[in-house]
XYZ file of C-alpha atoms in Angstrom:
106
model
C 126.356 104.201 82.820
C 124.940 104.727 86.294
C 125.225 108.265 87.623
C 125.543 109.623 91.131
C 122.074 110.325 92.500
C 123.338 113.044 94.846
C 125.106 114.865 92.041
C 121.927 114.591 89.981
C 119.682 116.166 92.609
C 122.225 118.840 93.527
C 121.105 120.911 90.540
C 117.930 123.014 91.103
C 116.751 122.544 87.510
C 116.959 118.764 87.856
C 115.047 118.919 91.140
C 112.360 120.991 89.407
C 112.208 118.428 86.588
C 111.686 115.672 89.168
C 108.824 117.597 90.761
C 107.141 118.095 87.387
C 107.574 114.488 86.288
C 106.461 113.144 89.665
C 103.082 114.774 88.981
C 102.784 113.304 85.478
C 104.901 111.807 82.722
C 106.246 114.370 80.285
C 108.121 114.625 77.009
C 111.305 116.699 76.774
C 109.426 119.357 74.787
C 106.709 119.614 77.433
C 109.356 119.891 80.139
C 111.302 122.560 78.259
C 108.222 124.807 78.273
C 108.560 125.111 82.062
C 112.101 126.469 81.959
C 113.798 129.543 80.553
C 116.404 127.480 78.752
C 116.833 125.464 75.576
C 115.322 122.049 74.933
C 118.858 120.725 74.532
C 119.771 121.927 78.019
C 116.657 120.257 79.428
C 117.557 117.069 77.560
C 120.995 117.065 79.198
C 119.349 117.371 82.619
C 116.985 114.520 81.717
C 119.949 112.371 80.700
C 121.651 112.931 84.061
C 118.439 111.971 85.890
C 117.905 108.928 83.677
C 121.538 107.815 84.087
C 121.034 107.564 87.840
C 117.658 105.844 87.314
C 115.527 108.601 88.821
C 113.628 108.697 85.517
C 112.466 105.924 83.260
C 111.395 106.352 79.691
C 108.832 104.858 77.350
C 108.577 105.536 73.668
C 105.085 106.222 72.327
C 105.150 106.664 68.579
C 107.730 109.334 67.882
C 107.712 110.742 71.379
C 109.563 109.675 74.484
C 107.729 110.093 77.780
C 109.717 110.245 80.998
C 108.388 108.858 84.254
C 109.411 109.380 87.853
C 111.064 106.314 89.408
C 109.788 106.323 92.963
C 111.689 103.140 93.801
C 115.011 104.874 93.219
C 113.895 107.899 95.242
C 112.924 105.524 98.050
C 116.564 104.390 98.215
C 117.519 108.016 98.812
C 114.811 108.317 101.452
C 116.173 105.256 103.278
C 119.652 106.770 103.298
C 118.319 110.088 104.645
C 116.203 108.337 107.303
C 119.280 107.622 109.416
C 119.956 111.370 109.655
C 116.308 112.155 110.332
C 116.407 109.862 113.369
C 119.569 111.594 114.580
C 118.023 115.062 114.133
C 114.808 114.019 115.908
C 116.821 112.702 118.862
C 118.782 115.944 119.062
C 115.642 118.087 118.866
C 113.996 115.977 121.561
C 117.035 116.544 123.779
C 116.854 120.274 123.077
C 113.137 120.287 123.910
C 113.903 118.632 127.228
C 116.620 121.184 128.042
C 114.227 124.042 127.253
C 111.469 122.492 129.386
C 113.906 122.109 132.291
C 115.123 125.699 131.917
C 111.582 126.988 131.787
C 110.546 125.036 134.873
C 113.621 126.254 136.792
C 112.785 129.895 135.984
C 109.228 129.656 137.329
């Protein structure tokens, strides 16, 4: 079942998990050591992230390692890019207004 990526990253713990796994692959036990919560709670967060394909997994022996899926995050980046362009245009307009005000006051 594919989850909603925006719902997945809305939770601060899940965002922290993404930051940790982006640096290196980790097992659920290794991840749980970074949080003041149970391993089961961390596993639920991992499941949400995996359901929306932000994490991939690979089994090595008895352990499962989770990896950051940069391709999926790139889809989010593309969606956000349209707003970034809008914000940059607005800030450029504001800069121009401030420059004009400053030049009129001198």
